[in-house]
Amino acid sequence: RGGGGGRSSHWPLRSFRRHTMCDQGSPNQVLREAGMFYPTLEYGVGRTVTKGEDFHAERAREAVPLPGSRPGEARDAKVDGEEEGDRPPPALSTFSYFGVFDGHGGKGSAQFCAETLLDLIVQEHLAAGGDHGKGWTEESSREDELSGLSPEERACLGAQESFVSGLPDSLDAAFRRADGDWKSRDLPSGTTATVAVVSGWELVCASVGDSCAYFHTGRQLLQVSGNHRIEEDKATGKVLVTDEVERVRRDGGSVGRAEIEGKAVGPLRIWPGGLAMTRTIGDRVAGDVSSSTPEVRHLTMPRSGGRLILASDGLWDAVTPKQAFSLAKGTPAGKAAQKLCRASVKALGKRDDITVVVVDVAEPERAVRRDPDAPCGPEPKQHFVRCVSPGARAGQSDKQRLSGEKWRLWNAYAFAGACRHLRQEQERAETMEREAEQARLAELEAEAEAEARLREVSVVEEGGGDDGGGWEVPRRRNSANHAKGAAAGSVEEERARRREEAAERKKQKKRARKQEKLARREAAEAAGGAGPVAGGAEA
């Protein structure tokens, strides 16, 4: 996952297709098949190694940690069909994790975070007991949607919502814990850290430093991470006094350029430490002036999907976010990441490590339409990124906090809608199966009756008399020729009757096939009516 050596090199294409789901062995068929209503992820990594201080992490389809489980029990899910007997996984039982870590002063801190930060996030979530979001005041507004769910489906939805609601606190605690663990080793290096977690339709991103992340919906370009590089007035070159600069000064630090022979050179930095950003993990020499508290942002992704790009400053120093998405437009995730690396090298040369992670959030096979009259409301025309850092939430009013939890209405509506559509399809399929079985039994019964009549006629042809069935061909004295003629007439009548019955059975089969075709057409039209709205993002 990290760079090696000191020479520059391009890493080969790395592109993977993953479903954002995980096999929990659930017996609930509806719960397992609901994945077709949720996006899939395709992602790729591009790297150019110069110093060997950049690292990255990607973990697709990690199991959502459930209360009562132990850290380390999260595992990669198996794609359906990988092994015999695998089941399709539940739709909301997993999350995917991506991270970029740009080290400085050595590679140790970046490598440490790439290897341990996800485990720390899961541990912090489990330590909280999975009780995040329990006090939400509009829970009653979702009861109409949740009433049709099975206990297992409710449990799956509750676990995912608890995980997403608790991510800001879990990320905040994990970042600060990683910072403390690394500083306790008394090693000098530090790192930026930008991580993105995708679960269902929700994207939560946490960051320290200047490795930024952006999401493009196809219509909007949204910055889903913070940028803690010190800003300056381009006209005067002086420091722009922001909240971060004021915090540095309150903590006893200062902001200025490095001096060489009495002349200020280079970018603005914080002192002590000489860092070009105000938040990092590690950097023992900077003390408390450099904060490890992440800025956390939350985005509810559109149903049409989109593209997420996380990259170190080696990319963003060379191209703007708009240019990056334009360069990668129409290119698969893996090739897009490599293409952006090459564009950065072309613009600035191989002066710094470059790491790019491109994640395509693909439009699902099917999607639930948002009802304007539902509690979640219609599909928004514009999407907004919410700041959900624990420190920022502390100063919010009740109304602001309630507005920030509205994503749960859509989350429940989408999940319940998917389950409802699947149940309706199952009921239609079961009805068609019953009708087909009834038609098959009727056909078998008709064939049995025809065979019985044929046996009766065979008895008459062999000479008449009592066939054991309780009837006898009537005969008159001295009229053998008459009896033979009567028997021949009975055989012809039976054959004619059997031909009529065969023709009638053909008509019944033709009607049954026509009804089955009509039912399939109605099911397809119903599915198309519940399908995704056209227009979307690149998958």
Coordinates of C-alpha atoms in Angstrom, one line a residue:
R1 CA 0.0 0.0 0.0
G2 CA 3.0 2.3 0.2
G3 CA 5.7 3.7 -1.8
G4 CA 9.2 2.3 -1.8
G5 CA 12.6 3.4 -2.7
G6 CA 13.6 6.9 -3.9
R7 CA 13.2 6.6 -7.6
S8 CA 10.1 7.8 -9.5
S9 CA 7.8 5.2 -11.0
H10 CA 4.3 4.7 -12.2
W11 CA 2.3 2.0 -10.6
P12 CA 0.3 -0.3 -12.9
L13 CA -3.5 0.0 -13.3
R14 CA -5.4 -1.1 -10.3
S15 CA -9.2 -1.3 -10.8
F16 CA -11.7 -3.3 -8.9
R17 CA -15.5 -3.7 -9.1
R18 CA -17.2 -4.2 -5.8
H19 CA -20.8 -4.2 -4.4
T20 CA -21.3 -2.2 -1.3
M21 CA -22.9 -5.2 0.4
C22 CA -21.7 -8.0 2.7
D23 CA -22.9 -11.6 3.2
Q24 CA -24.3 -12.0 6.7
G25 CA -25.9 -15.4 6.1
S26 CA -29.3 -13.9 6.3
P27 CA -32.3 -16.2 5.6
N28 CA -34.4 -13.2 4.6
Q29 CA -34.7 -13.4 0.8
V30 CA -36.1 -9.8 0.4
L31 CA -33.2 -8.4 2.5
R32 CA -30.6 -10.2 0.4
E33 CA -32.2 -9.1 -2.9
A34 CA -32.6 -5.4 -2.0
G35 CA -29.0 -4.8 -3.2
M36 CA -30.2 -4.2 -6.7
F37 CA -31.7 -0.9 -5.4
Y38 CA -28.4 0.3 -4.1
P39 CA -25.3 1.6 -5.9
T40 CA -22.2 -0.4 -6.6
L41 CA -18.7 0.9 -6.5
E42 CA -15.9 0.7 -9.0
Y43 CA -12.6 2.1 -7.9
G44 CA -9.0 2.4 -9.0
V45 CA -5.7 3.7 -7.6
G46 CA -3.0 5.7 -9.4
R47 CA 0.4 6.4 -7.9
T48 CA 3.6 8.1 -8.8
V49 CA 6.4 7.4 -6.3
T50 CA 9.2 9.9 -5.8
K51 CA 9.9 10.1 -2.0
G52 CA 8.0 7.0 -1.0
E53 CA 6.0 8.9 1.7
D54 CA 2.5 8.5 0.3
F55 CA 0.2 5.7 1.3
H56 CA -3.4 4.8 0.6
A57 CA -6.0 2.3 1.9
E58 CA -9.1 0.8 0.3
R59 CA -11.4 -1.8 1.9
A60 CA -14.6 -2.6 0.0
R61 CA -17.6 -4.4 1.5
E62 CA -16.6 -4.4 5.1
A63 CA -19.3 -5.7 7.4
V64 CA -21.1 -3.0 9.4
P65 CA -20.0 -3.6 13.0
L66 CA -22.9 -4.8 15.1
P67 CA -23.3 -4.0 18.9
G68 CA -21.9 -6.9 20.9
S69 CA -19.3 -8.0 18.3
R70 CA -15.6 -7.7 18.9
P71 CA -13.1 -5.5 17.0
G72 CA -11.5 -7.4 14.2
E73 CA -14.6 -9.5 13.4
A74 CA -15.4 -7.3 10.3
R75 CA -14.5 -9.3 7.2
D76 CA -14.6 -9.0 3.4
A77 CA -17.8 -10.2 1.9
K78 CA -17.8 -12.8 -0.9
V79 CA -19.4 -11.8 -4.2
D80 CA -22.3 -14.0 -5.1
G81 CA -21.1 -17.0 -7.0
E82 CA -17.5 -17.0 -5.8
E83 CA -18.0 -20.1 -3.9
E84 CA -20.7 -22.7 -4.1
G85 CA -23.6 -22.0 -1.7
D86 CA -22.9 -18.3 -1.3
R87 CA -26.0 -16.1 -0.8
P88 CA -26.5 -12.6 -2.1
P89 CA -25.7 -10.3 0.8
P90 CA -28.0 -7.8 2.5
A91 CA -28.1 -4.4 1.0
L92 CA -27.3 -2.2 4.1
S93 CA -25.0 -4.5 6.0
T94 CA -21.7 -3.1 4.7
F95 CA -19.6 -0.1 4.1
S96 CA -16.6 0.7 1.9
Y97 CA -13.5 2.7 3.1
F98 CA -11.0 4.7 1.1
G99 CA -8.1 6.8 2.4
V100 CA -5.1 8.8 1.2
F101 CA -2.2 9.6 3.6
D102 CA 0.6 12.0 2.5
G103 CA 3.5 11.7 4.8
H104 CA 6.2 14.3 5.6
G105 CA 9.4 14.0 7.5
G106 CA 9.4 10.3 6.8
K107 CA 6.9 7.6 5.8
G108 CA 6.3 6.1 9.3
S109 CA 3.2 8.1 10.3
A110 CA 1.5 7.7 6.9
Q111 CA 2.1 3.9 6.8
F112 CA 0.9 3.6 10.4
C113 CA -2.4 5.4 9.6
A114 CA -3.0 3.5 6.4
E115 CA -2.7 0.2 8.3
T116 CA -4.5 1.0 11.6
L117 CA -7.0 3.8 11.1
L118 CA -9.9 1.7 9.9
D119 CA -9.6 -0.7 12.9
L120 CA -9.5 2.3 15.2
I121 CA -12.7 3.6 13.7
V122 CA -14.5 0.3 14.1
Q123 CA -13.2 0.0 17.7
E124 CA -14.5 3.4 18.6
H125 CA -17.9 2.6 17.1
L126 CA -18.2 -0.6 19.1
A127 CA -17.0 1.2 22.2
A128 CA -20.0 3.6 21.9
G129 CA -22.3 0.6 22.0
G130 CA -24.1 1.4 18.7
D131 CA -26.4 3.8 20.4
H132 CA -25.9 6.7 18.0
G133 CA -29.0 8.6 16.8
K134 CA -31.3 6.8 19.3
G135 CA -32.8 10.1 20.5
W136 CA -33.9 11.4 17.1
T137 CA -37.1 13.3 17.7
E138 CA -38.8 12.5 14.3
E139 CA -38.7 8.7 14.6
S140 CA -42.5 8.6 14.6
S141 CA -42.6 10.1 11.1
R142 CA -40.9 6.9 9.7
E143 CA -43.3 4.4 11.4
D144 CA -45.5 4.2 8.3
E145 CA -42.5 3.1 6.2
L146 CA -41.1 0.8 8.8
S147 CA -44.3 -1.0 9.7
G148 CA -44.0 -3.4 6.8
L149 CA -40.5 -4.5 7.6
S150 CA -39.6 -7.8 9.2
P151 CA -37.7 -7.8 12.5
E152 CA -34.5 -8.8 10.7
E153 CA -34.9 -6.0 8.1
R154 CA -35.5 -3.5 10.9
A155 CA -32.4 -4.7 12.7
C156 CA -30.3 -4.3 9.5
L157 CA -31.6 -0.8 8.9
G158 CA -31.0 0.1 12.5
A159 CA -27.4 -1.1 12.5
Q160 CA -26.6 0.8 9.3
E161 CA -28.2 4.0 10.6
S162 CA -26.4 3.7 13.9
F163 CA -23.1 3.3 12.1
V164 CA -23.6 6.3 9.8
S165 CA -24.9 8.5 12.6
G166 CA -21.9 7.6 14.8
L167 CA -19.3 8.0 12.1
P168 CA -18.5 11.6 13.0
D169 CA -17.7 10.8 16.6
S170 CA -16.0 7.5 15.7
L171 CA -13.8 9.3 13.1
D172 CA -13.0 12.1 15.5
A173 CA -11.9 9.8 18.2
A174 CA -10.0 7.4 15.9
F175 CA -8.0 10.3 14.4
R176 CA -7.0 11.7 17.8
R177 CA -6.2 8.2 19.1
A178 CA -4.0 7.5 16.0
D179 CA -2.2 10.8 16.7
G180 CA -1.6 9.9 20.3
D181 CA -0.4 6.3 19.5
W182 CA 2.1 7.6 17.0
K183 CA 3.4 10.4 19.2
S184 CA 3.9 7.9 22.0
R185 CA 6.5 6.2 19.8
D186 CA 8.6 9.3 19.9
L187 CA 9.1 9.4 16.1
P188 CA 9.3 12.6 14.1
S189 CA 7.2 12.1 11.0
G190 CA 3.6 13.3 10.4
T191 CA 1.0 12.8 7.8
T192 CA -2.2 14.2 6.3
A193 CA -5.2 11.9 6.4
T194 CA -8.3 12.0 4.2
V195 CA -10.7 9.1 4.5
A196 CA -14.2 8.5 2.9
V197 CA -16.7 6.0 4.1
V198 CA -19.6 4.9 1.8
S199 CA -22.7 3.0 3.2
G200 CA -25.9 2.8 1.2
W201 CA -26.5 6.3 -0.2
E202 CA -24.4 8.0 2.5
L203 CA -20.9 9.4 2.1
V204 CA -19.0 10.6 5.2
C205 CA -15.5 12.1 4.8
A206 CA -13.0 13.1 7.5
S207 CA -9.7 14.9 6.9
V208 CA -6.7 16.7 8.3
G209 CA -4.2 18.4 6.1
D210 CA -4.3 19.3 2.4
S211 CA -5.1 15.9 0.8
C212 CA -8.6 16.8 -0.5
A213 CA -11.6 14.9 -1.7
Y214 CA -14.3 16.0 -4.2
F215 CA -17.6 14.5 -5.4
H216 CA -19.2 15.2 -8.8
T217 CA -22.9 14.4 -9.2
G218 CA -22.9 15.1 -12.9
R219 CA -24.2 18.5 -12.4
Q220 CA -22.5 19.7 -9.2
L221 CA -18.9 19.7 -8.0
L222 CA -18.8 19.3 -4.2
Q223 CA -15.9 19.5 -1.9
V224 CA -16.5 16.7 0.7
S225 CA -13.3 17.2 2.7
G226 CA -11.7 20.2 4.5
N227 CA -8.4 21.8 3.3
H228 CA -6.2 22.9 6.2
R229 CA -3.4 24.5 4.2
I230 CA -2.8 28.1 5.4
E231 CA -4.5 30.6 3.1
E232 CA -2.9 33.8 1.9
D233 CA -4.1 36.9 0.1
K234 CA -2.9 36.5 -3.5
A235 CA -2.6 40.2 -4.0
T236 CA -0.6 41.1 -0.8
G237 CA 0.9 37.7 0.1
K238 CA -0.3 38.2 3.7
V239 CA -2.0 35.6 5.9
L240 CA -5.7 35.4 5.7
V241 CA -6.9 35.3 9.3
T242 CA -9.3 32.3 9.4
D243 CA -10.6 30.3 12.3
E244 CA -7.7 27.9 11.9
V245 CA -5.1 30.7 12.1
E246 CA -6.8 32.1 15.2
R247 CA -6.8 28.7 16.8
V248 CA -3.0 28.3 16.1
R249 CA -2.3 31.7 17.7
R250 CA -4.5 30.8 20.7
D251 CA -2.5 27.6 21.2
G252 CA 0.7 29.6 21.4
G253 CA 1.8 29.2 17.7
S254 CA 2.5 31.7 15.0
V255 CA 2.2 31.8 11.2
G256 CA 4.8 32.9 8.8
R257 CA 7.3 32.0 6.1
A258 CA 10.6 30.3 6.6
E259 CA 13.7 32.6 6.5
I260 CA 16.9 32.0 4.6
E261 CA 19.6 34.6 5.1
G262 CA 17.0 36.9 6.5
K263 CA 14.7 36.6 3.5
A264 CA 11.2 35.0 3.8
V265 CA 10.8 32.2 1.4
G266 CA 8.4 29.4 0.6
P267 CA 4.8 28.9 1.6
L268 CA 3.2 30.1 4.9
R269 CA 3.9 27.7 7.8
I270 CA 2.9 27.3 11.4
W271 CA 5.6 27.5 14.1
P272 CA 6.9 25.6 15.9
G273 CA 7.1 22.7 13.5
G274 CA 7.3 24.6 10.2
L275 CA 4.2 22.8 8.8
A276 CA 2.4 24.1 5.7
M277 CA -0.9 23.1 7.2
T278 CA -2.7 23.5 10.5
R279 CA -4.0 20.0 11.1
T280 CA -2.0 16.7 10.8
I281 CA -1.5 13.4 12.5
G282 CA 1.8 13.0 14.2
D283 CA 4.4 15.8 14.0
R284 CA 5.5 15.7 17.6
V285 CA 7.7 18.7 17.1
A286 CA 4.7 20.9 16.5
G287 CA 3.1 20.0 19.8
D288 CA -0.5 21.2 20.3
V289 CA -0.2 23.9 17.6
S290 CA -1.0 21.2 14.9
S291 CA -4.4 19.7 15.6
S292 CA -5.3 16.1 14.9
T293 CA -9.1 16.8 15.1
P294 CA -10.6 16.0 11.7
E295 CA -13.1 18.1 9.8
V296 CA -16.0 15.7 9.0
R297 CA -18.5 16.2 6.2
H298 CA -21.6 14.2 5.2
L299 CA -23.3 14.0 1.8
T300 CA -26.4 12.0 0.8
M301 CA -25.5 10.9 -2.7
P302 CA -28.0 11.3 -5.6
R303 CA -29.8 8.3 -7.0
S304 CA -27.9 8.8 -10.3
G305 CA -24.6 8.2 -8.6
G306 CA -21.4 10.2 -9.2
R307 CA -17.6 10.1 -9.0
L308 CA -15.4 10.6 -6.0
I309 CA -11.7 11.6 -6.2
L310 CA -9.4 11.6 -3.2
A311 CA -5.8 12.7 -3.9
S312 CA -2.7 14.1 -2.2
D313 CA -1.6 17.6 -2.8
G314 CA 0.6 16.3 -5.6
L315 CA -2.5 16.4 -7.8
W316 CA -4.3 19.5 -6.5
D317 CA -1.1 21.6 -6.9
A318 CA -1.1 20.8 -10.6
V319 CA -4.8 20.9 -11.6
T320 CA -8.0 22.4 -10.2
P321 CA -10.9 20.1 -9.2
K322 CA -12.9 21.1 -12.2
Q323 CA -9.9 20.3 -14.5
A324 CA -9.4 16.9 -12.8
F325 CA -13.0 15.8 -13.4
S326 CA -12.9 17.1 -17.0
L327 CA -9.7 15.2 -17.7
A328 CA -11.1 12.0 -16.3
K329 CA -14.5 12.3 -17.9
G330 CA -15.7 9.2 -19.7
T331 CA -12.7 7.1 -18.4
P332 CA -13.1 4.0 -16.1
A333 CA -12.0 4.6 -12.5
G334 CA -8.6 2.7 -12.7
K335 CA -7.5 4.4 -16.0
A336 CA -8.8 7.8 -14.7
A337 CA -6.6 7.6 -11.7
Q338 CA -3.5 6.8 -13.8
K339 CA -4.4 9.6 -16.3
L340 CA -4.6 12.2 -13.5
C341 CA -1.2 11.1 -12.2
R342 CA 0.3 11.6 -15.7
A343 CA -1.3 15.0 -16.0
S344 CA 0.2 16.1 -12.7
V345 CA 3.7 14.9 -13.7
K346 CA 3.3 16.7 -17.0
A347 CA 2.4 19.9 -15.3
L348 CA 4.9 20.0 -12.4
G349 CA 7.3 17.1 -13.0
K350 CA 8.2 14.4 -10.5
R351 CA 8.9 16.6 -7.6
D352 CA 6.5 15.0 -5.1
D353 CA 4.6 11.8 -4.5
I354 CA 1.2 11.6 -6.1
T355 CA -1.6 9.3 -5.0
V356 CA -5.1 9.4 -6.6
V357 CA -8.1 7.2 -5.6
V358 CA -11.1 7.4 -8.0
V359 CA -14.4 5.9 -6.8
D360 CA -17.3 5.6 -9.2
V361 CA -20.6 5.3 -7.5
A362 CA -22.6 3.4 -10.1
E363 CA -26.3 4.0 -10.6
P364 CA -28.2 0.9 -9.3
E365 CA -30.0 -1.6 -11.5
R366 CA -33.3 -0.2 -10.0
A367 CA -34.1 2.7 -7.7
V368 CA -36.9 3.8 -5.6
R369 CA -38.6 7.0 -6.7
R370 CA -38.9 9.8 -4.1
D371 CA -42.5 10.7 -3.5
P372 CA -43.0 14.4 -3.0
D373 CA -45.7 13.7 -0.4
A374 CA -43.5 11.3 1.6
P375 CA -41.7 12.6 4.8
C376 CA -38.4 12.5 2.9
G377 CA -39.7 14.8 0.2
P378 CA -38.8 14.9 -3.5
E379 CA -35.4 14.4 -5.1
P380 CA -33.5 17.6 -4.3
K381 CA -32.4 19.7 -7.3
Q382 CA -29.2 20.6 -5.5
H383 CA -27.1 18.5 -3.1
F384 CA -25.4 20.0 -0.1
V385 CA -22.5 18.9 2.0
R386 CA -23.1 19.1 5.7
C387 CA -20.4 19.7 8.3
V388 CA -20.9 17.1 11.0
S389 CA -17.7 17.5 13.0
P390 CA -18.5 16.9 16.7
G391 CA -17.1 20.4 17.6
A392 CA -19.3 22.1 14.9
R393 CA -22.5 20.2 16.0
A394 CA -22.0 21.4 19.6
G395 CA -22.9 24.9 18.6
Q396 CA -25.9 24.0 16.5
S397 CA -29.5 24.7 17.4
D398 CA -32.1 21.9 17.8
K399 CA -33.5 22.9 14.4
Q400 CA -30.1 22.7 12.7
R401 CA -29.4 19.3 14.3
L402 CA -32.9 18.0 13.2
S403 CA -32.3 19.3 9.6
G404 CA -29.0 17.4 9.6
E405 CA -30.7 14.1 10.5
K406 CA -33.2 14.3 7.6
W407 CA -31.1 11.8 5.7
R408 CA -32.5 9.1 7.9
L409 CA -36.0 9.7 6.4
W410 CA -34.8 9.1 2.9
N411 CA -32.6 6.2 4.1
A412 CA -35.6 4.4 5.6
Y413 CA -37.9 5.4 2.7
A414 CA -35.5 3.9 0.1
F415 CA -35.0 0.7 2.1
A416 CA -38.7 0.1 2.8
G417 CA -39.6 0.9 -0.8
A418 CA -37.1 -1.6 -2.1
C419 CA -38.4 -4.3 0.3
R420 CA -42.0 -3.4 -0.7
H421 CA -41.3 -3.7 -4.4
L422 CA -39.5 -7.0 -3.9
R423 CA -42.4 -8.5 -1.9
Q424 CA -44.9 -7.5 -4.6
E425 CA -42.8 -9.2 -7.2
Q426 CA -42.5 -12.3 -5.1
E427 CA -46.3 -12.3 -4.6
R428 CA -46.8 -12.0 -8.4
A429 CA -44.3 -14.8 -9.0
E430 CA -46.0 -17.0 -6.5
T431 CA -49.4 -16.3 -8.0
M432 CA -48.2 -17.2 -11.5
E433 CA -46.6 -20.4 -10.1
R434 CA -49.8 -21.4 -8.4
E435 CA -51.8 -20.8 -11.6
A436 CA -49.3 -22.8 -13.6
E437 CA -49.5 -25.7 -11.2
Q438 CA -53.2 -25.7 -11.2
A439 CA -53.2 -25.8 -15.1
R440 CA -50.7 -28.6 -15.0
L441 CA -52.9 -30.6 -12.5
A442 CA -56.0 -30.0 -14.6
E443 CA -54.1 -31.3 -17.7
L444 CA -53.0 -34.4 -15.9
E445 CA -56.5 -35.1 -14.7
A446 CA -57.9 -34.7 -18.2
E447 CA -55.3 -37.1 -19.6
A448 CA -56.2 -39.6 -16.9
E449 CA -59.9 -39.4 -17.8
A450 CA -59.1 -39.8 -21.5
E451 CA -57.0 -42.9 -20.7
A452 CA -59.8 -44.4 -18.6
R453 CA -62.3 -43.9 -21.5
L454 CA -59.9 -45.5 -23.9
R455 CA -59.6 -48.6 -21.8
E456 CA -63.4 -48.9 -21.7
V457 CA -63.5 -48.7 -25.5
S458 CA -60.8 -51.3 -25.8
V459 CA -63.0 -53.7 -23.8
V460 CA -65.8 -53.2 -26.3
E461 CA -63.5 -53.9 -29.2
E462 CA -62.4 -57.2 -27.7
G463 CA -65.9 -58.6 -27.6
G464 CA -67.9 -56.6 -25.1
G465 CA -69.4 -58.0 -22.0
D466 CA -68.9 -56.8 -18.5
D467 CA -65.5 -55.1 -18.1
G468 CA -65.6 -55.0 -14.3
G469 CA -66.7 -51.4 -14.4
G470 CA -70.4 -52.3 -13.8
W471 CA -71.8 -51.9 -17.3
E472 CA -72.5 -54.2 -20.2
V473 CA -73.1 -53.6 -23.9
P474 CA -76.7 -54.5 -24.5
R475 CA -77.3 -57.1 -27.2
R476 CA -80.4 -58.5 -28.8
R477 CA -80.9 -62.2 -29.6
N478 CA -79.7 -63.3 -33.1
S479 CA -78.3 -59.9 -33.9
A480 CA -74.5 -60.4 -33.9
N481 CA -74.0 -58.1 -36.9
H482 CA -76.0 -55.4 -35.1
A483 CA -73.7 -55.7 -32.0
K484 CA -70.6 -55.5 -34.1
G485 CA -71.9 -52.4 -35.8
A486 CA -72.8 -50.8 -32.5
A487 CA -69.3 -51.5 -31.1
A488 CA -67.7 -49.9 -34.2
G489 CA -69.9 -46.9 -33.9
S490 CA -68.9 -46.5 -30.2
V491 CA -65.1 -46.6 -31.1
E492 CA -65.6 -43.9 -33.8
E493 CA -67.5 -41.7 -31.3
E494 CA -64.8 -42.2 -28.7
R495 CA -62.1 -41.2 -31.2
A496 CA -64.0 -38.1 -32.3
R497 CA -64.5 -37.2 -28.6
R498 CA -60.8 -37.6 -27.9
R499 CA -59.9 -35.4 -30.9
E500 CA -62.2 -32.7 -29.6
E501 CA -60.6 -32.9 -26.1
A502 CA -57.1 -32.7 -27.6
A503 CA -58.1 -29.6 -29.5
E504 CA -59.6 -28.1 -26.3
R505 CA -56.4 -28.8 -24.3
K506 CA -54.4 -27.0 -27.0
K507 CA -56.7 -24.0 -26.7
Q508 CA -56.2 -24.1 -22.9
K509 CA -52.4 -24.2 -23.2
K510 CA -52.5 -21.3 -25.7
R511 CA -54.6 -19.2 -23.3
A512 CA -52.3 -20.1 -20.4
R513 CA -49.2 -19.0 -22.4
K514 CA -51.0 -15.8 -23.3
Q515 CA -51.9 -15.0 -19.7
E516 CA -48.3 -15.8 -18.6
K517 CA -46.9 -13.4 -21.2
L518 CA -49.3 -10.7 -20.2
A519 CA -48.4 -11.1 -16.5
R520 CA -44.7 -10.8 -17.4
R521 CA -45.4 -7.7 -19.4
E522 CA -47.3 -6.2 -16.5
A523 CA -44.4 -7.0 -14.1
A524 CA -41.9 -5.4 -16.5
E525 CA -44.0 -2.3 -16.8
A526 CA -44.3 -2.1 -12.9
A527 CA -40.6 -2.6 -12.6
G528 CA -40.0 0.1 -15.2
G529 CA -42.3 2.5 -13.4
A530 CA -40.1 1.9 -10.2
G531 CA -36.9 2.3 -12.2
P532 CA -34.3 5.0 -11.9
V533 CA -34.8 8.4 -13.4
A534 CA -32.8 9.0 -16.5
G535 CA -29.9 11.4 -16.4
G536 CA -27.2 10.4 -14.1
A537 CA -23.7 10.4 -13.4
E538 CA -21.0 8.3 -14.8
A539 CA -20.8 5.0 -13.2

